[in-house]
Amino acid sequence: MRLLKLVIVDDEPILLQGLLNTYDWNSMGFQVAGQAQSGEQAIQVIKEVKPDVVLTDIRMKQITGLMVMEEIQKTDLDCLFIVLSAYRDFDYAQQACDLGAFAYLLKPIEDKKLEETMRSAYKTCIERMENEEKYESWENLLVKDHNSFLQVVIQKYVQNRILQERMEEVFKILGDIPGNEDRFITVCVDIDLTYKITNSLDYEASRFALMKHLEEVIGNRFFFWKIEGDEGNAFIIRTTDKGAVLELKRILEQIKRDGQSPVVAAISKPYKGIAGLKKAYVEARKLFEMASISGASAFTASEDVEVTEWEEPGTDVDNLIISAVRKNNLKGLKEAFVQLIYSLPNEEELQCKYLHHIMLKTEFMLQSSYGLTEEIEEKFRNYYYNLENLNAAKMVDVCYKILCDAIEERKNMSEKDTTRYFKDYISEAAAYIEEHLQDENLSIVTVAAHIYLNPVYFGRVFKNTFHMTFKKYLMQQRMEKAKKLLQEGSGSIGDICEAVGIHNPSYFSHLFKQYTGKIPSEYKKEYEV
C-alpha cells in the first residue's frame, strides 16, 4: 500500500500522544510525517511537510484549527482537513465544513468511525493523485502526437461543443496556426442509407471498405482530419492547392464508378482560417443531407451558394426527432413534429422522401440500441409496404404514431431491464434501510454509498422498483415500525422515537398523525388490553 503523509495537531500533549500512539495509521494508509501542539506550529509544520491529510483539533488557544485551515488555503498546498471537536463545538464544526473540511469527528473518537473516515480520505487522495498523473500523461501525449489531439478538438469545434477562441488557442499552443494560403475543404461521404434495406448484410462491409479506401486515396494527396458520426463520415482537408475541389470530385466520381454500392457525397467550397474550417464543415453537412434525400451520388456547392449561420447540434428536424426517440421523450417528439410540418418542402414528392429518410434513420437507430421489438418492426414494415398509398399529410400522422409507440416500448423495456439488473442492489438497500432505521442521518446518499451506486442513479432505480421516492419509502418504513412497536407496547414514546430515527417527540407525533390520522398515544390505546 502506498503510504500518504499525515500531520496530527492537538494543543493537549496527552491527547496528542494518544493520537500518535494509539492507532495503527499504517494500516489505514498513512505515515505520521509531522505533529504540532499549537495552531502556529501546525501552520509551519504543514508548510514544511506538505501532507496529504491533516487531523486537527478545532478548539485551540490563540490560533484555532479553523484559523489554520484559513491560512493554508492561502497557499498552493492541497491537503484534506479532518477536524476533531467536542459536541459543544458543533458551530465550529459547521464553520470547518464551510471552509472545505473533508470530515469532522466528535470527541471521544470512535475507533470504527475514525478508521472509516481515514480510509475514505485515503481513497480521495489516491483518486486525486491518479487524476493528476492522467493529466500529465495527456500533456505528454499532446507533445508526442498533437495531430491526434488536434483531431479530437476539431471535432468538438465543428460540432459546436467548444468556442472558436479555444480552437485558436489550441492551434497557437501547438504552433500550427493556419497560414494565409491554407484552405479548409470538407468532404462528407457514405453509402446511401436506403442500400441497407435491400442489402443489409453487405451494407456495413461496403461502408467499412469505402472509408478505408477514402482514407488511403485522400491521404495520398491531402492532409486531413476524419470526423466520424452516425450521419456519415467527414474528411476535413487542409490544403494550399486551389484545384483541390475539382480533384476531390474526380476522386469521388472514380470511387462511384469502381464500387458496387451507391455512394452519397458532398464537397464544400474552400474556406480560409479557423472560422472557415467550421464553415466548410457546416456547408458540407447541409449539402450531404440534401444529397441523401435526393439520392444524389455527389453534390458540390456552386459559387453562389450561401451557408446559413451555424445552428446548435440537434436543431435540424430529423436530428430532433431521432434524439427524442433515443431519449424516450414524447414531449420532445411532439415538438419536433410540429417543427417538421413547418419545415417540409413545398413539393409533395420531396415531403414523402424526407419523411421516409427520417423513418429509415430512426429504425436504424432502434436496431443499434433497443426498442425495435417484433411489434414495432412490423409497424415499420407495414409503413414501408403502404408508402404508395399515403399522401404527405397522412404520412406525417402515421410516422408520428409509430414513433410514439416506439418510445413507449423503449420506456417499458428500459424500466424492466433496469429493475431486473439492479434487483440484488435494491434488495440489499432495503435490508440496509430496515437495519438502520434508528439512524437519524440515514439518507439516500448513505444507502447509495453502501451499495456503491451513484445517489442520483440509485434514486431513479429505487423509484422504478418501489414506485415511490426514497424519502417516502423511508418515512413509510419508519411509521410502520412505529406502529408495530406501539401495538406491542414496547417502551415509551421516547424509546420508539429513538428506534425509528426521529428523535424529536413532537415532530414524530406530527408525522405519525399525518401517516395514520392519530397521535401515537391514541393509536397505542387501541391495542392495550
Short mmCIF file of C-alpha atoms in Angstrom, two decimals:
data_model
loop_
_atom_site.label_atom_id
_atom_site.label_comp_id
_atom_site.label_asym_id
_atom_site.label_seq_id
_atom_site.Cartn_x
_atom_site.Cartn_y
_atom_site.Cartn_z
CA MET A 1 0.00 0.00 0.00
CA ARG A 2 1.22 3.46 -0.90
CA LEU A 3 1.52 5.41 2.38
CA LEU A 4 0.37 9.02 2.40
CA LYS A 5 1.67 11.76 4.71
CA LEU A 6 -0.36 12.68 7.79
CA VAL A 7 0.08 15.60 10.23
CA ILE A 8 -1.67 15.45 13.64
CA VAL A 9 -2.44 18.63 15.59
CA ASP A 10 -3.69 18.99 19.20
CA ASP A 11 -2.69 21.51 21.86
CA GLU A 12 -3.26 18.97 24.67
CA PRO A 13 0.01 16.99 24.96
CA ILE A 14 -1.68 13.92 26.44
CA LEU A 15 -4.33 13.82 23.70
CA LEU A 16 -1.70 14.38 21.04
CA GLN A 17 0.38 11.45 22.28
CA GLY A 18 -2.75 9.35 22.45
CA LEU A 19 -3.50 10.07 18.81
CA LEU A 20 0.09 9.34 17.80
CA ASN A 21 0.50 6.08 19.71
CA THR A 22 -2.96 4.53 19.96
CA TYR A 23 -3.80 3.97 16.31
CA ASP A 24 -2.20 1.87 13.59
CA TRP A 25 -2.00 4.63 10.99
CA ASN A 26 -0.05 2.47 8.52
CA SER A 27 -2.94 0.04 8.21
CA MET A 28 -5.15 2.97 7.23
CA GLY A 29 -2.68 4.04 4.53
CA PHE A 30 -0.79 6.80 6.35
CA GLN A 31 2.55 7.56 7.92
CA VAL A 32 2.73 10.31 10.53
CA ALA A 33 5.03 12.86 8.91
CA GLY A 34 4.57 15.64 11.46
CA GLN A 35 2.88 16.78 14.65
CA ALA A 36 2.06 20.11 16.28
CA GLN A 37 0.91 21.31 19.72
CA SER A 38 -0.42 24.72 18.61
CA GLY A 39 -2.04 26.37 15.64
CA GLU A 40 1.03 28.43 14.91
CA GLN A 41 3.28 25.38 14.97
CA ALA A 42 0.75 23.48 12.82
CA ILE A 43 0.93 26.08 10.03
CA GLN A 44 4.72 25.84 9.99
CA VAL A 45 4.76 22.02 10.02
CA ILE A 46 2.13 21.76 7.28
CA LYS A 47 4.06 24.14 5.02
CA GLU A 48 7.27 22.16 5.55
CA VAL A 49 5.90 18.61 5.39
CA LYS A 50 3.21 19.22 2.69
CA PRO A 51 0.99 16.41 3.99
CA ASP A 52 -1.86 14.76 2.18
CA VAL A 53 -4.13 14.84 5.25
CA VAL A 54 -4.20 16.95 8.42
CA LEU A 55 -6.01 15.69 11.55
CA THR A 56 -6.56 18.68 13.81
CA ASP A 57 -8.47 19.75 16.88
CA ILE A 58 -10.74 22.75 16.33
CA ARG A 59 -10.61 24.47 19.71
CA MET A 60 -7.02 25.56 20.41
CA LYS A 61 -5.59 28.61 22.16
CA GLN A 62 -4.68 31.71 20.16
CA ILE A 63 -4.76 30.11 16.67
CA THR A 64 -7.65 27.67 16.28
CA GLY A 65 -7.97 24.81 13.86
CA LEU A 66 -10.25 26.99 11.73
CA MET A 67 -7.57 29.67 11.51
CA VAL A 68 -5.04 27.02 10.47
CA MET A 69 -7.35 25.94 7.63
CA GLU A 70 -7.85 29.53 6.51
CA GLU A 71 -4.11 30.16 6.47
CA ILE A 72 -3.31 27.01 4.49
CA GLN A 73 -6.00 27.89 1.94
CA LYS A 74 -3.96 30.98 1.07
CA THR A 75 -1.09 28.74 -0.11
CA ASP A 76 -0.91 26.34 -3.05
CA LEU A 77 -0.95 23.33 -0.72
CA ASP A 78 -3.68 20.81 -1.45
CA CYS A 79 -4.39 18.73 1.64
CA LEU A 80 -7.52 17.35 3.28
CA PHE A 81 -8.50 18.50 6.75
CA ILE A 82 -10.25 16.19 9.20
CA VAL A 83 -11.29 18.16 12.27
CA LEU A 84 -11.90 16.94 15.82
CA SER A 85 -14.45 18.64 18.05
CA ALA A 86 -16.41 18.12 21.21
CA TYR A 87 -20.19 18.11 20.92
CA ARG A 88 -20.35 21.62 22.36
CA ASP A 89 -18.20 22.85 19.46
CA PHE A 90 -20.78 21.98 16.82
CA ASP A 91 -20.85 25.54 15.47
CA TYR A 92 -17.09 25.31 14.98
CA ALA A 93 -17.57 22.06 13.09
CA GLN A 94 -20.09 23.71 10.78
CA GLN A 95 -17.62 26.51 10.06
CA ALA A 96 -14.94 23.91 9.34
CA CYS A 97 -17.22 22.24 6.80
CA ASP A 98 -17.86 25.64 5.21
CA LEU A 99 -14.09 26.01 4.85
CA GLY A 100 -13.94 22.73 2.98
CA ALA A 101 -13.10 20.23 5.74
CA PHE A 102 -13.25 16.68 4.45
CA ALA A 103 -14.93 15.45 7.65
CA TYR A 104 -15.25 16.13 11.35
CA LEU A 105 -15.21 13.65 14.21
CA LEU A 106 -16.73 14.07 17.64
CA LYS A 107 -14.68 13.50 20.78
CA PRO A 108 -14.26 11.00 22.23
CA ILE A 109 -13.35 9.42 18.92
CA GLU A 110 -14.95 6.12 17.97
CA ASP A 111 -12.28 3.80 16.60
CA LYS A 112 -14.53 2.45 13.84
CA LYS A 113 -15.61 5.93 12.78
CA LEU A 114 -12.01 7.15 12.67
CA GLU A 115 -10.91 4.20 10.57
CA GLU A 116 -13.80 4.66 8.10
CA THR A 117 -13.02 8.37 7.77
CA MET A 118 -9.29 7.86 7.26
CA ARG A 119 -9.82 5.15 4.66
CA SER A 120 -12.26 7.41 2.81
CA ALA A 121 -9.74 10.27 2.93
CA TYR A 122 -7.04 7.90 1.65
CA LYS A 123 -9.24 6.87 -1.28
CA THR A 124 -9.99 10.52 -2.14
CA CYS A 125 -6.30 11.45 -2.10
CA ILE A 126 -5.29 8.48 -4.25
CA GLU A 127 -8.00 9.27 -6.82
CA ARG A 128 -6.82 12.89 -6.96
CA MET A 129 -3.21 11.78 -7.48
CA GLU A 130 -4.24 9.37 -10.23
CA ASN A 131 -6.18 12.13 -11.98
CA GLU A 132 -3.14 14.42 -11.80
CA GLU A 133 -0.97 11.65 -13.25
CA LYS A 134 -3.51 11.16 -16.06
CA TYR A 135 -3.41 14.89 -16.75
CA GLU A 136 0.39 14.76 -17.02
CA SER A 137 0.06 11.80 -19.37
CA TRP A 138 -2.31 13.81 -21.56
CA GLU A 139 0.20 16.65 -21.64
CA ASN A 140 2.89 14.22 -22.78
CA LEU A 141 0.52 12.78 -25.37
CA LEU A 142 -0.19 16.28 -26.64
CA VAL A 143 3.52 16.83 -27.23
CA LYS A 144 4.12 13.42 -28.81
CA ASP A 145 1.04 13.19 -31.04
CA HIS A 146 -0.53 16.59 -31.49
CA ASN A 147 -2.32 15.61 -34.71
CA SER A 148 -4.46 13.02 -32.91
CA PHE A 149 -5.19 15.51 -30.15
CA LEU A 150 -5.99 18.22 -32.69
CA GLN A 151 -8.45 15.93 -34.46
CA VAL A 152 -10.40 15.43 -31.21
CA VAL A 153 -10.51 19.18 -30.57
CA ILE A 154 -11.51 19.96 -34.16
CA GLN A 155 -14.39 17.51 -33.93
CA LYS A 156 -15.65 19.29 -30.81
CA TYR A 157 -15.21 22.67 -32.53
CA VAL A 158 -17.11 21.89 -35.74
CA GLN A 159 -19.89 20.26 -33.70
CA ASN A 160 -20.17 23.49 -31.70
CA ARG A 161 -19.00 22.00 -28.39
CA ILE A 162 -16.10 24.43 -27.89
CA LEU A 163 -15.74 28.09 -28.84
CA GLN A 164 -13.63 29.43 -31.69
CA GLU A 165 -11.38 31.21 -29.17
CA ARG A 166 -10.46 27.85 -27.60
CA MET A 167 -9.79 26.34 -31.03
CA GLU A 168 -7.49 29.26 -31.86
CA GLU A 169 -5.74 28.77 -28.53
CA VAL A 170 -5.08 25.09 -29.30
CA PHE A 171 -3.60 25.90 -32.73
CA LYS A 172 -1.44 28.55 -31.09
CA ILE A 173 -0.18 26.19 -28.37
CA LEU A 174 0.72 23.60 -31.00
CA GLY A 175 2.46 26.24 -33.13
CA ASP A 176 0.27 25.28 -36.07
CA ILE A 177 -1.84 28.37 -36.84
CA PRO A 178 -3.30 28.23 -40.40
CA GLY A 179 -1.40 30.47 -42.85
CA ASN A 180 -2.77 32.90 -45.41
CA GLU A 181 -2.65 30.26 -48.14
CA ASP A 182 -4.28 27.49 -46.09
CA ARG A 183 -7.79 26.47 -47.13
CA PHE A 184 -10.19 24.05 -45.47
CA ILE A 185 -12.47 21.80 -47.50
CA THR A 186 -14.88 19.22 -46.05
CA VAL A 187 -15.97 16.06 -47.81
CA CYS A 188 -18.98 14.20 -46.35
CA VAL A 189 -19.45 10.74 -47.77
CA ASP A 190 -21.27 7.49 -47.01
CA ILE A 191 -23.16 4.58 -48.54
CA ASP A 192 -26.74 5.54 -49.38
CA LEU A 193 -28.87 4.65 -46.35
CA THR A 194 -31.57 3.01 -48.47
CA TYR A 195 -29.00 0.43 -49.61
CA LYS A 196 -29.27 -1.13 -46.15
CA ILE A 197 -32.88 -2.17 -46.82
CA THR A 198 -32.15 -4.27 -49.90
CA ASN A 199 -28.59 -5.28 -48.97
CA SER A 200 -28.45 -5.24 -45.17
CA LEU A 201 -25.70 -7.89 -44.95
CA ASP A 202 -23.46 -6.06 -47.39
CA TYR A 203 -24.17 -2.55 -46.05
CA GLU A 204 -21.69 -2.44 -43.14
CA ALA A 205 -18.95 -4.24 -45.08
CA SER A 206 -19.34 -1.85 -48.03
CA ARG A 207 -19.33 1.13 -45.68
CA PHE A 208 -16.14 -0.03 -43.95
CA ALA A 209 -14.40 -0.70 -47.28
CA LEU A 210 -15.43 2.72 -48.61
CA MET A 211 -13.96 4.57 -45.60
CA LYS A 212 -10.69 2.66 -45.71
CA HIS A 213 -10.34 3.33 -49.42
CA LEU A 214 -11.11 7.03 -48.96
CA GLU A 215 -8.56 7.36 -46.14
CA GLU A 216 -5.92 5.86 -48.42
CA VAL A 217 -6.77 7.80 -51.58
CA ILE A 218 -7.35 11.18 -49.93
CA GLY A 219 -4.41 10.65 -47.59
CA ASN A 220 -2.04 10.09 -50.51
CA ARG A 221 -2.90 13.53 -51.85
CA PHE A 222 -4.01 15.73 -48.93
CA PHE A 223 -3.59 16.21 -45.19
CA PHE A 224 -6.95 15.59 -43.47
CA TRP A 225 -8.76 15.02 -40.17
CA LYS A 226 -11.54 12.45 -40.12
CA ILE A 227 -14.75 13.21 -38.18
CA GLU A 228 -16.84 10.10 -37.54
CA GLY A 229 -20.57 10.20 -36.84
CA ASP A 230 -23.91 8.45 -37.25
CA GLU A 231 -24.75 10.68 -40.19
CA GLY A 232 -21.78 9.58 -42.30
CA ASN A 233 -18.10 10.43 -42.08
CA ALA A 234 -16.48 13.76 -42.85
CA PHE A 235 -12.95 14.41 -44.08
CA ILE A 236 -11.74 17.91 -43.21
CA ILE A 237 -8.92 18.62 -45.65
CA ARG A 238 -6.25 21.27 -45.14
CA THR A 239 -4.54 22.33 -48.33
CA THR A 240 -2.99 25.20 -50.28
CA ASP A 241 -3.99 23.64 -53.63
CA LYS A 242 -6.53 25.88 -55.37
CA GLY A 243 -7.66 23.00 -57.58
CA ALA A 244 -8.37 20.68 -54.64
CA VAL A 245 -12.18 20.73 -55.01
CA LEU A 246 -12.03 19.54 -58.61
CA GLU A 247 -9.55 16.82 -57.72
CA LEU A 248 -11.70 15.64 -54.80
CA LYS A 249 -14.70 15.49 -57.12
CA ARG A 250 -12.73 13.34 -59.59
CA ILE A 251 -11.73 11.02 -56.71
CA LEU A 252 -15.37 10.57 -55.65
CA GLU A 253 -16.56 10.01 -59.22
CA GLN A 254 -13.92 7.32 -59.69
CA ILE A 255 -14.95 5.62 -56.43
CA LYS A 256 -18.57 5.62 -57.61
CA ARG A 257 -17.61 4.01 -60.94
CA ASP A 258 -15.45 1.37 -59.25
CA GLY A 259 -17.87 0.47 -56.42
CA GLN A 260 -20.88 -1.82 -56.37
CA SER A 261 -22.88 0.16 -53.79
CA PRO A 262 -24.44 3.66 -54.18
CA VAL A 263 -22.29 6.46 -52.74
CA VAL A 264 -23.72 9.73 -51.43
CA ALA A 265 -21.24 12.59 -51.09
CA ALA A 266 -20.94 16.34 -50.69
CA ILE A 267 -17.97 18.69 -51.02
CA SER A 268 -17.78 22.17 -49.53
CA LYS A 269 -16.13 25.16 -51.11
CA PRO A 270 -12.66 26.03 -49.76
CA TYR A 271 -12.62 28.50 -46.85
CA LYS A 272 -9.83 30.39 -45.11
CA GLY A 273 -8.95 30.45 -41.43
CA ILE A 274 -10.27 28.73 -38.34
CA ALA A 275 -13.73 30.23 -38.85
CA GLY A 276 -13.60 28.83 -42.39
CA LEU A 277 -12.82 25.37 -41.00
CA LYS A 278 -16.23 25.28 -39.31
CA LYS A 279 -17.97 26.94 -42.27
CA ALA A 280 -16.67 24.23 -44.60
CA TYR A 281 -17.93 21.51 -42.27
CA VAL A 282 -21.39 23.09 -41.88
CA GLU A 283 -21.75 23.59 -45.61
CA ALA A 284 -20.75 20.02 -46.45
CA ARG A 285 -23.11 18.60 -43.80
CA LYS A 286 -26.07 20.54 -45.14
CA LEU A 287 -25.27 19.59 -48.72
CA PHE A 288 -24.88 15.97 -47.66
CA GLU A 289 -28.37 16.00 -46.12
CA MET A 290 -29.78 17.37 -49.38
CA ALA A 291 -27.85 14.74 -51.33
CA SER A 292 -29.15 11.96 -49.07
CA ILE A 293 -32.77 13.00 -49.55
CA SER A 294 -32.47 13.44 -53.32
CA GLY A 295 -30.35 10.30 -53.77
CA ALA A 296 -27.52 12.19 -55.48
CA SER A 297 -24.18 10.44 -55.71
CA ALA A 298 -22.25 13.71 -55.44
CA PHE A 299 -23.30 17.20 -54.51
CA THR A 300 -20.93 20.15 -54.76
CA ALA A 301 -21.71 23.71 -53.75
CA SER A 302 -21.81 26.23 -56.56
CA GLU A 303 -20.05 29.53 -56.05
CA ASP A 304 -23.28 31.39 -55.27
CA VAL A 305 -24.43 29.01 -52.51
CA GLU A 306 -24.69 30.83 -49.22
CA VAL A 307 -24.30 28.88 -45.98
CA THR A 308 -26.69 29.77 -43.17
CA GLU A 309 -25.40 30.58 -39.73
CA TRP A 310 -24.23 27.65 -37.60
CA GLU A 311 -27.08 26.07 -35.67
CA GLU A 312 -26.82 24.29 -32.34
CA PRO A 313 -26.37 20.49 -32.66
CA GLY A 314 -29.70 18.70 -32.97
CA THR A 315 -31.75 21.69 -34.26
CA ASP A 316 -32.26 20.04 -37.67
CA VAL A 317 -35.69 18.46 -37.51
CA ASP A 318 -34.61 14.93 -38.35
CA ASN A 319 -31.95 15.01 -35.64
CA LEU A 320 -34.50 16.38 -33.18
CA ILE A 321 -36.87 13.52 -33.96
CA ILE A 322 -34.20 10.82 -33.65
CA SER A 323 -32.87 12.42 -30.46
CA ALA A 324 -36.37 12.46 -28.94
CA VAL A 325 -36.85 8.75 -29.70
CA ARG A 326 -33.37 7.95 -28.40
CA LYS A 327 -34.16 9.80 -25.14
CA ASN A 328 -37.70 8.34 -24.91
CA ASN A 329 -39.05 11.88 -24.84
CA LEU A 330 -42.68 12.03 -26.04
CA LYS A 331 -42.94 15.77 -25.47
CA GLY A 332 -39.76 16.37 -27.46
CA LEU A 333 -41.07 14.18 -30.28
CA LYS A 334 -44.31 16.17 -30.47
CA GLU A 335 -42.40 19.46 -30.59
CA ALA A 336 -40.07 18.09 -33.28
CA PHE A 337 -43.02 17.01 -35.44
CA VAL A 338 -44.56 20.47 -35.13
CA GLN A 339 -41.28 21.88 -36.48
CA LEU A 340 -41.26 19.19 -39.15
CA ILE A 341 -44.66 20.25 -40.51
CA TYR A 342 -43.47 23.85 -40.95
CA SER A 343 -40.11 22.89 -42.45
CA LEU A 344 -41.23 20.37 -45.11
CA PRO A 345 -40.51 21.37 -48.74
CA ASN A 346 -43.43 22.50 -50.90
CA GLU A 347 -43.36 19.57 -53.35
CA GLU A 348 -45.27 16.55 -52.01
CA GLU A 349 -42.82 14.10 -53.57
CA LEU A 350 -39.93 15.67 -51.66
CA GLN A 351 -42.06 15.72 -48.50
CA CYS A 352 -42.58 11.97 -48.74
CA LYS A 353 -38.88 11.33 -49.46
CA TYR A 354 -37.87 13.42 -46.46
CA LEU A 355 -40.26 11.58 -44.11
CA HIS A 356 -39.10 8.25 -45.48
CA HIS A 357 -35.49 9.26 -44.84
CA ILE A 358 -36.31 10.14 -41.22
CA MET A 359 -38.08 6.83 -40.62
CA LEU A 360 -35.15 4.89 -42.06
CA LYS A 361 -32.63 6.65 -39.84
CA THR A 362 -34.84 6.19 -36.76
CA GLU A 363 -35.30 2.50 -37.47
CA PHE A 364 -31.54 2.01 -37.81
CA MET A 365 -31.03 3.83 -34.50
CA LEU A 366 -33.53 1.47 -32.85
CA GLN A 367 -31.73 -1.53 -34.33
CA SER A 368 -28.40 -0.39 -32.92
CA SER A 369 -29.80 0.37 -29.45
CA TYR A 370 -33.01 -1.20 -28.18
CA GLY A 371 -36.77 -0.95 -28.68
CA LEU A 372 -37.19 -2.49 -32.11
CA THR A 373 -39.47 -5.30 -30.93
CA GLU A 374 -41.29 -7.58 -33.36
CA GLU A 375 -44.43 -5.48 -32.92
CA ILE A 376 -42.65 -2.17 -33.67
CA GLU A 377 -40.69 -3.75 -36.53
CA GLU A 378 -43.97 -4.95 -38.03
CA LYS A 379 -45.32 -1.37 -37.89
CA PHE A 380 -42.27 -0.13 -39.80
CA ARG A 381 -42.71 -2.89 -42.37
CA ASN A 382 -46.40 -2.01 -42.86
CA TYR A 383 -45.44 1.63 -43.25
CA TYR A 384 -42.90 0.87 -45.99
CA TYR A 385 -45.34 -1.50 -47.71
CA ASN A 386 -48.10 1.13 -47.87
CA LEU A 387 -45.94 4.10 -48.85
CA GLU A 388 -47.54 4.45 -52.26
CA ASN A 389 -50.99 4.72 -50.69
CA LEU A 390 -50.06 7.55 -48.30
CA ASN A 391 -50.10 11.24 -49.09
CA ALA A 392 -47.73 13.53 -47.17
CA ALA A 393 -50.31 14.63 -44.56
CA LYS A 394 -51.31 11.05 -43.77
CA MET A 395 -47.67 10.01 -43.73
CA VAL A 396 -46.86 12.57 -41.01
CA ASP A 397 -49.67 11.17 -38.85
CA VAL A 398 -48.61 7.54 -39.38
CA CYS A 399 -44.92 8.26 -38.72
CA TYR A 400 -45.73 10.15 -35.52
CA LYS A 401 -47.89 7.33 -34.15
CA ILE A 402 -45.26 4.68 -34.94
CA LEU A 403 -42.51 6.65 -33.21
CA CYS A 404 -44.74 7.33 -30.18
CA ASP A 405 -45.31 3.58 -29.89
CA ALA A 406 -41.55 3.01 -30.21
CA ILE A 407 -40.86 5.43 -27.34
CA GLU A 408 -43.45 3.76 -25.11
CA GLU A 409 -41.93 0.35 -25.85
CA ARG A 410 -38.42 1.64 -25.13
CA LYS A 411 -39.56 3.15 -21.84
CA ASN A 412 -41.14 -0.14 -20.77
CA MET A 413 -38.07 -2.13 -21.76
CA SER A 414 -35.72 0.32 -20.04
CA GLU A 415 -37.62 0.16 -16.74
CA LYS A 416 -37.86 -3.64 -16.83
CA ASP A 417 -34.18 -4.09 -17.69
CA THR A 418 -33.05 -1.63 -15.03
CA THR A 419 -35.24 -3.16 -12.34
CA ARG A 420 -34.11 -6.69 -13.22
CA TYR A 421 -30.43 -5.78 -13.41
CA PHE A 422 -30.40 -3.93 -10.09
CA LYS A 423 -32.65 -6.36 -8.23
CA ASP A 424 -29.89 -7.53 -5.89
CA TYR A 425 -28.72 -3.97 -5.26
CA ILE A 426 -32.20 -2.83 -4.30
CA SER A 427 -32.72 -5.86 -2.06
CA GLU A 428 -29.50 -5.04 -0.23
CA ALA A 429 -30.53 -1.39 0.03
CA ALA A 430 -33.91 -2.31 1.52
CA ALA A 431 -32.23 -4.58 4.08
CA TYR A 432 -29.78 -1.82 4.99
CA ILE A 433 -32.63 0.67 5.45
CA GLU A 434 -34.53 -1.72 7.73
CA GLU A 435 -31.40 -2.38 9.79
CA HIS A 436 -30.57 1.33 10.20
CA LEU A 437 -33.98 2.92 10.72
CA GLN A 438 -32.79 4.20 14.10
CA ASP A 439 -30.08 6.27 12.39
CA GLU A 440 -31.34 9.85 12.24
CA ASN A 441 -28.85 10.62 9.44
CA LEU A 442 -29.94 7.76 7.20
CA SER A 443 -30.29 9.19 3.69
CA ILE A 444 -30.28 8.28 0.04
CA VAL A 445 -26.59 9.24 -0.07
CA THR A 446 -25.56 6.88 2.75
CA VAL A 447 -27.60 3.98 1.35
CA ALA A 448 -26.28 4.54 -2.19
CA ALA A 449 -22.73 4.63 -0.84
CA HIS A 450 -23.32 1.33 0.96
CA ILE A 451 -24.25 -0.45 -2.28
CA TYR A 452 -21.71 1.51 -4.38
CA LEU A 453 -24.15 3.30 -6.68
CA ASN A 454 -24.37 6.93 -7.70
CA PRO A 455 -27.07 8.59 -5.49
CA VAL A 456 -28.92 10.18 -8.40
CA TYR A 457 -28.98 6.97 -10.42
CA PHE A 458 -29.83 4.92 -7.32
CA GLY A 459 -32.80 7.23 -6.64
CA ARG A 460 -34.12 6.66 -10.14
CA VAL A 461 -33.76 2.87 -9.94
CA PHE A 462 -35.25 2.85 -6.45
CA LYS A 463 -38.33 4.77 -7.62
CA ASN A 464 -38.80 2.47 -10.62
CA THR A 465 -38.69 -0.53 -8.28
CA PHE A 466 -40.90 0.67 -5.41
CA HIS A 467 -42.96 3.22 -7.37
CA MET A 468 -42.22 5.87 -4.77
CA THR A 469 -39.34 8.13 -3.86
CA PHE A 470 -36.64 7.06 -1.42
CA LYS A 471 -37.80 9.72 1.06
CA LYS A 472 -41.39 8.49 1.00
CA TYR A 473 -40.27 4.86 1.34
CA LEU A 474 -38.02 5.67 4.32
CA MET A 475 -40.85 7.52 6.08
CA GLN A 476 -43.22 4.65 5.36
CA GLN A 477 -40.82 2.11 6.88
CA ARG A 478 -40.29 4.28 9.96
CA MET A 479 -44.01 4.76 10.51
CA GLU A 480 -44.74 1.04 10.01
CA LYS A 481 -42.08 0.14 12.56
CA ALA A 482 -43.50 2.71 14.96
CA LYS A 483 -46.99 1.23 14.52
CA LYS A 484 -45.66 -2.23 15.29
CA LEU A 485 -43.83 -1.08 18.42
CA LEU A 486 -46.92 0.80 19.64
CA GLN A 487 -49.09 -2.27 19.04
CA GLU A 488 -46.67 -4.38 21.05
CA GLY A 489 -46.50 -1.77 23.82
CA SER A 490 -42.70 -1.86 23.57
CA GLY A 491 -41.29 1.08 25.51
CA SER A 492 -42.19 4.72 25.83
CA ILE A 493 -42.82 7.20 23.03
CA GLY A 494 -39.24 8.42 23.54
CA ASP A 495 -37.91 4.88 23.07
CA ILE A 496 -39.93 4.46 19.87
CA CYS A 497 -38.65 7.81 18.58
CA GLU A 498 -35.09 6.57 19.07
CA ALA A 499 -35.92 3.24 17.40
CA VAL A 500 -37.20 4.86 14.22
CA GLY A 501 -34.58 7.62 13.94
CA ILE A 502 -36.87 10.60 14.66
CA HIS A 503 -35.50 11.91 17.94
CA ASN A 504 -37.83 14.87 18.38
CA PRO A 505 -41.07 13.51 20.02
CA SER A 506 -43.19 16.46 18.87
CA TYR A 507 -42.04 16.08 15.28
CA PHE A 508 -42.55 12.32 15.48
CA SER A 509 -46.13 12.78 16.73
CA HIS A 510 -46.81 15.22 13.89
CA LEU A 511 -45.51 12.78 11.26
CA PHE A 512 -47.31 9.81 12.84
CA LYS A 513 -50.65 11.64 12.80
CA GLN A 514 -50.10 12.57 9.15
CA TYR A 515 -49.48 8.90 8.37
CA THR A 516 -52.19 7.23 10.49
CA GLY A 517 -54.64 10.02 11.32
CA LYS A 518 -53.98 9.56 15.04
CA ILE A 519 -51.36 10.70 17.53
CA PRO A 520 -49.17 7.90 18.97
CA SER A 521 -50.90 7.80 22.39
CA GLU A 522 -54.33 7.39 20.76
CA TYR A 523 -53.03 4.68 18.46
CA LYS A 524 -51.40 2.85 21.39
CA LYS A 525 -54.61 2.80 23.45
CA GLU A 526 -56.43 0.87 20.73
CA TYR A 527 -54.09 -2.08 21.32
CA GLU A 528 -54.00 -2.01 25.13
CA VAL A 529 -55.68 -4.97 26.80
#
